[in-house]
Amino acid sequence: MNRPPLTNAGLMARDLSVLWHPCTQMKDHERLPVIPIARGEGVWLYDFDGQRYLDAISSWWVNLFGHANPHINARLRDQLDRLEHVILAGFSHEPVIELSEKLVALTPPGLSRVFYADNGSSGIEVALKMSFHYWLNTGLTNKRKFITLRHSYHGETLGALSVGDVSLFKSTYQPLLMEAITVASPDCAQRTPGEDCAAITLRALEAMRETLEQHAQDVCAVIIEPLVQCAGGMRMHNPAYLAGLRELCDAHGVHLIADEIAVGFGRTGTLFACEQAGITPDFLCLSKGLTGGYLPLSAVLTTERIYDAFYDDYEKLSAFLHSHSYTGNPLACAAALATLEIFEREPVLERNRSLGARMEAQLAPLRDHPHAAHLRRTGMILAVDMRPDARKPEEYSWLERRGLRAYRHALSRGALLRPLGNTLYLMPPYVIDEDEIDILCGVLIESLDIATRD
Ligand SMILES: *Cc1c(COP(=O)(O)O)cnc(C)c1O
């Protein structure tokens, strides 16, 4: 049969007649194109009309080593011929064993057990349930609440949404959610003229201390995105906050859950963000970059102490009876192993240091831009806020949709940016080269210019 050649327009029409896209007001697509992608290579995505787009956001923060990475592709093909999937209860397989050994070796000392789920939000649910269940198994039945930080994001399932604080995603579903205790964020951008980050850190720790003093007996855990609160606007804080928080949690008998779903695997400059504070959380949640952006998988690492509280005779009913169908999928584990091999073979973190510095240097002109505030960077995450006046705290109304303007302009210039409200950011795959960084930074400056014009 002769089929007409595929085009962007043809695929978009078919798409819009059957799909419902994530995190999207579908009516926007009456005017905004859906862009069907035919193939990807390195940092580039290619559509059906011969246009290409630099994937500046690593396809929602998952991709580390480029699209169609030859090493990951080869490892996946090899695994595909052996075993695509098997139940992980009562059964096991080599990729999941090897991956667990590697994660235990690579993550902060003291994390010795790995539990799998199949996406980030599910991983958060695992950590929340395990923390609650640990206290129950040890006889502390009052502990039912969680402490979270202002502007935090931990996913979209109801438990994860409950411990998040991005109102755009949360407020509609508030009646369905469990109650969380929300404490001030250590976001450095809150500093007033003359103040430094250390002052913000101390103030935020003081707020946490007061909350724990009041509520610790009812609290299972504090949950945090270490170093960068990503979806809440790429808000960055000092590693000293993590060290202080670890001490406070220990002093008050409360777990610390580190959600490194977005910041793990080198994003912040170290393999894991917690390393920069020298701390070990009670639970470490990983996903996104875990498989190099290939397949959904999440891992929750915890300590032997927590594991032991569930280990008993069956009749005691103290086991963690939680599962997902695709838990520890062999293909996903193989992609994760291939990703970790790239970290072993290549000086990834070292290269990222110079790539990150180049992004910052290229965007230095924004320090004097009248509408660019808080240019900031942690490792391979760089962000800047669009403001009516960069020197004042007033923000553009969300109704102006300036982020969308920046998105559209960047697309027309061959880059995929996806601003968070008025915050523009870069979080590219680690295989980006210096020329591509220069192109991207040029597009970002231009997009900010155009989006902040009245
Ligand atoms: C993306 C994200 C999640 C949720 O992961 P999903 O795979 O999208 O469910 C949780 N926490 C953080 C910090 C994230 O960035």
Short mmCIF file of N, CA and C in Angstrom, two decimals, residues 58-65 99 103 107 114-127 153-156 160 225-226 230 257-267 271-273 283-301 324 326-329 332-333 335-337 339-340 343 427 430:
data_model
loop_
_atom_site.label_atom_id
_atom_site.label_comp_id
_atom_site.label_asym_id
_atom_site.label_seq_id
_atom_site.Cartn_x
_atom_site.Cartn_y
_atom_site.Cartn_z
N SER A 58 16.56 18.29 28.26
CA SER A 58 16.77 16.84 28.38
C SER A 58 15.47 16.05 28.42
N SER A 59 14.49 16.50 27.57
CA SER A 59 13.19 15.83 27.52
C SER A 59 12.61 15.58 28.91
N TRP A 60 12.35 16.70 29.60
CA TRP A 60 11.82 16.69 30.98
C TRP A 60 12.82 16.09 31.97
N TRP A 61 14.10 16.44 31.78
CA TRP A 61 15.15 16.21 32.77
C TRP A 61 15.59 14.75 32.87
N VAL A 62 15.24 13.95 31.88
CA VAL A 62 15.57 12.52 31.99
C VAL A 62 16.84 12.14 31.23
N ASN A 63 17.11 12.84 30.12
CA ASN A 63 18.20 12.39 29.26
C ASN A 63 19.55 12.88 29.78
N LEU A 64 20.55 11.98 29.81
CA LEU A 64 21.88 12.40 30.25
C LEU A 64 22.89 12.38 29.11
N PHE A 65 22.88 11.32 28.31
CA PHE A 65 23.94 11.14 27.32
C PHE A 65 23.45 11.16 25.88
N LEU A 99 22.62 -3.86 39.07
CA LEU A 99 22.28 -2.44 39.27
C LEU A 99 22.20 -2.11 40.76
N LEU A 103 24.33 0.68 42.70
CA LEU A 103 23.71 1.82 43.37
C LEU A 103 24.14 1.89 44.84
N THR A 107 26.06 5.34 46.01
CA THR A 107 25.30 6.32 46.80
C THR A 107 25.97 6.52 48.16
N VAL A 114 17.91 -1.71 48.14
CA VAL A 114 17.28 -1.02 47.01
C VAL A 114 15.91 -1.63 46.74
N PHE A 115 14.89 -0.78 46.74
CA PHE A 115 13.53 -1.18 46.38
C PHE A 115 13.18 -0.46 45.08
N TYR A 116 12.52 -1.16 44.15
CA TYR A 116 12.24 -0.55 42.85
C TYR A 116 10.76 -0.23 42.65
N ALA A 117 10.52 0.84 41.88
CA ALA A 117 9.18 1.14 41.38
C ALA A 117 9.37 1.56 39.92
N ASP A 118 8.32 2.04 39.26
CA ASP A 118 8.51 2.26 37.83
C ASP A 118 8.40 3.70 37.35
N ASN A 119 8.34 4.65 38.25
CA ASN A 119 8.46 6.07 37.87
C ASN A 119 8.74 6.86 39.14
N GLY A 120 9.05 8.15 38.98
CA GLY A 120 9.45 8.95 40.13
C GLY A 120 8.38 9.05 41.20
N SER A 121 7.15 9.38 40.79
CA SER A 121 6.07 9.55 41.77
C SER A 121 5.86 8.27 42.58
N SER A 122 5.89 7.14 41.89
CA SER A 122 5.72 5.86 42.60
C SER A 122 6.86 5.62 43.58
N GLY A 123 8.05 6.07 43.22
CA GLY A 123 9.19 5.96 44.14
C GLY A 123 8.95 6.79 45.40
N ILE A 124 8.38 7.98 45.23
CA ILE A 124 8.06 8.82 46.39
C ILE A 124 7.02 8.14 47.27
N GLU A 125 6.00 7.55 46.64
CA GLU A 125 4.98 6.83 47.42
C GLU A 125 5.63 5.72 48.25
N VAL A 126 6.58 5.03 47.66
CA VAL A 126 7.29 3.95 48.37
C VAL A 126 8.00 4.52 49.60
N ALA A 127 8.73 5.62 49.42
CA ALA A 127 9.47 6.20 50.55
C ALA A 127 8.51 6.67 51.65
N TYR A 153 8.46 19.99 44.96
CA TYR A 153 7.71 19.17 44.02
C TYR A 153 8.19 17.73 44.13
N HIS A 154 7.25 16.80 44.27
CA HIS A 154 7.65 15.40 44.41
C HIS A 154 6.84 14.47 43.52
N GLY A 155 6.06 15.00 42.59
CA GLY A 155 5.32 14.15 41.66
C GLY A 155 3.82 14.39 41.74
N GLU A 156 3.08 13.62 40.95
CA GLU A 156 1.67 13.91 40.71
C GLU A 156 0.68 12.92 41.33
N ALA A 160 2.37 11.82 46.59
CA ALA A 160 3.47 12.70 46.19
C ALA A 160 2.98 14.15 46.08
N GLU A 225 14.05 18.12 48.10
CA GLU A 225 14.83 18.01 46.85
C GLU A 225 16.19 18.65 47.15
N PRO A 226 17.23 17.87 47.33
CA PRO A 226 18.51 18.44 47.74
C PRO A 226 19.11 19.40 46.70
N CYS A 230 13.37 21.87 41.76
CA CYS A 230 13.33 22.03 40.31
C CYS A 230 11.99 22.55 39.79
N ILE A 257 13.99 12.13 53.87
CA ILE A 257 13.82 11.55 52.53
C ILE A 257 14.44 12.52 51.53
N ALA A 258 15.48 12.07 50.81
CA ALA A 258 16.09 12.91 49.78
C ALA A 258 15.52 12.50 48.43
N ASP A 259 14.80 13.43 47.82
CA ASP A 259 14.24 13.18 46.49
C ASP A 259 15.24 13.69 45.45
N GLU A 260 16.10 12.78 44.99
CA GLU A 260 17.10 13.16 43.97
C GLU A 260 16.66 12.69 42.58
N ILE A 261 15.34 12.61 42.40
CA ILE A 261 14.80 12.14 41.12
C ILE A 261 15.28 13.05 39.98
N ALA A 262 15.28 14.36 40.21
CA ALA A 262 15.74 15.29 39.16
C ALA A 262 17.23 15.62 39.29
N VAL A 263 17.73 15.71 40.53
CA VAL A 263 19.10 16.22 40.71
C VAL A 263 20.17 15.14 40.78
N GLY A 264 19.76 13.87 40.86
CA GLY A 264 20.74 12.79 40.94
C GLY A 264 21.50 12.61 39.63
N PHE A 265 22.52 11.79 39.67
CA PHE A 265 23.31 11.44 38.48
C PHE A 265 23.98 12.64 37.82
N GLY A 266 24.62 13.44 38.67
CA GLY A 266 25.55 14.45 38.15
C GLY A 266 24.97 15.81 37.85
N ARG A 267 23.65 16.00 37.98
CA ARG A 267 23.06 17.28 37.60
C ARG A 267 23.63 18.46 38.39
N LEU A 271 27.91 13.30 41.78
CA LEU A 271 27.02 12.25 41.30
C LEU A 271 25.65 12.37 41.98
N PHE A 272 25.67 12.56 43.31
CA PHE A 272 24.43 12.82 44.03
C PHE A 272 24.57 14.14 44.81
N ALA A 273 23.47 14.88 44.89
CA ALA A 273 23.52 16.20 45.53
C ALA A 273 23.89 16.09 47.01
N PHE A 283 16.15 7.74 53.26
CA PHE A 283 15.64 7.24 51.98
C PHE A 283 16.18 8.12 50.87
N LEU A 284 16.66 7.50 49.81
CA LEU A 284 17.13 8.24 48.64
C LEU A 284 16.30 7.78 47.44
N CYS A 285 15.56 8.72 46.83
CA CYS A 285 14.70 8.38 45.69
C CYS A 285 15.38 8.79 44.39
N LEU A 286 15.48 7.84 43.46
CA LEU A 286 16.13 8.08 42.18
C LEU A 286 15.21 7.68 41.05
N SER A 287 15.24 8.43 39.95
CA SER A 287 14.51 8.04 38.74
C SER A 287 15.06 8.87 37.59
N LYS A 288 14.24 9.39 36.70
CA LYS A 288 14.67 10.26 35.59
C LYS A 288 16.00 9.81 34.97
N GLY A 289 17.13 10.44 35.32
CA GLY A 289 18.42 10.12 34.70
C GLY A 289 18.91 8.70 34.97
N LEU A 290 18.27 8.00 35.91
CA LEU A 290 18.70 6.65 36.27
C LEU A 290 18.88 5.75 35.04
N THR A 291 17.99 5.84 34.07
CA THR A 291 18.11 5.01 32.87
C THR A 291 18.65 5.81 31.68
N GLY A 292 19.26 6.95 31.96
CA GLY A 292 19.78 7.79 30.88
C GLY A 292 18.67 8.41 30.05
N GLY A 293 17.43 8.33 30.54
CA GLY A 293 16.31 8.90 29.79
C GLY A 293 15.70 7.92 28.81
N TYR A 294 15.95 6.63 29.01
CA TYR A 294 15.45 5.63 28.06
C TYR A 294 14.12 5.01 28.47
N LEU A 295 14.04 4.58 29.73
CA LEU A 295 12.87 3.81 30.16
C LEU A 295 12.49 4.20 31.58
N PRO A 296 11.20 4.07 31.90
CA PRO A 296 10.79 4.44 33.26
C PRO A 296 11.26 3.43 34.29
N LEU A 297 11.87 3.94 35.33
CA LEU A 297 12.34 3.09 36.44
C LEU A 297 12.63 4.02 37.61
N SER A 298 12.33 3.58 38.82
CA SER A 298 12.79 4.36 39.97
C SER A 298 13.30 3.41 41.03
N ALA A 299 14.20 3.94 41.85
CA ALA A 299 14.80 3.15 42.92
C ALA A 299 14.71 3.95 44.21
N VAL A 300 14.40 3.26 45.30
CA VAL A 300 14.41 3.88 46.62
C VAL A 300 15.44 3.13 47.44
N LEU A 301 16.49 3.83 47.84
CA LEU A 301 17.52 3.20 48.66
C LEU A 301 17.28 3.55 50.11
N HIS A 324 4.68 -2.90 42.09
CA HIS A 324 4.19 -2.40 40.80
C HIS A 324 4.50 -3.46 39.76
N TYR A 326 5.69 -3.55 36.80
CA TYR A 326 6.96 -3.52 36.07
C TYR A 326 8.18 -3.26 36.96
N THR A 327 8.00 -3.48 38.28
CA THR A 327 9.10 -3.29 39.22
C THR A 327 10.39 -3.95 38.74
N GLY A 328 11.45 -3.16 38.66
CA GLY A 328 12.78 -3.70 38.34
C GLY A 328 12.86 -4.29 36.95
N ASN A 329 12.13 -3.74 36.00
CA ASN A 329 12.13 -4.28 34.63
C ASN A 329 13.56 -4.45 34.08
N ALA A 332 14.86 -1.80 31.55
CA ALA A 332 15.14 -0.52 32.22
C ALA A 332 16.44 -0.64 33.03
N CYS A 333 16.63 -1.77 33.71
CA CYS A 333 17.86 -1.97 34.50
C CYS A 333 19.08 -2.00 33.58
N ALA A 335 19.39 -0.44 30.72
CA ALA A 335 19.65 0.95 30.31
C ALA A 335 20.36 1.70 31.44
N ALA A 336 19.95 1.42 32.68
CA ALA A 336 20.59 2.07 33.83
C ALA A 336 22.05 1.63 33.95
N LEU A 337 22.31 0.34 33.75
CA LEU A 337 23.68 -0.15 33.84
C LEU A 337 24.55 0.48 32.75
N THR A 339 24.10 3.34 31.40
CA THR A 339 24.28 4.74 31.80
C THR A 339 25.41 4.86 32.83
N LEU A 340 25.39 3.96 33.83
CA LEU A 340 26.44 4.01 34.86
C LEU A 340 27.81 3.67 34.27
N PHE A 343 29.40 6.75 33.02
CA PHE A 343 30.02 7.51 34.12
C PHE A 343 31.37 6.90 34.51
N MET A 427 18.88 22.85 31.15
CA MET A 427 19.23 21.60 31.84
C MET A 427 19.51 20.58 30.73
N TYR A 430 24.29 15.89 28.92
CA TYR A 430 25.72 16.12 29.19
C TYR A 430 26.58 16.00 27.92
#
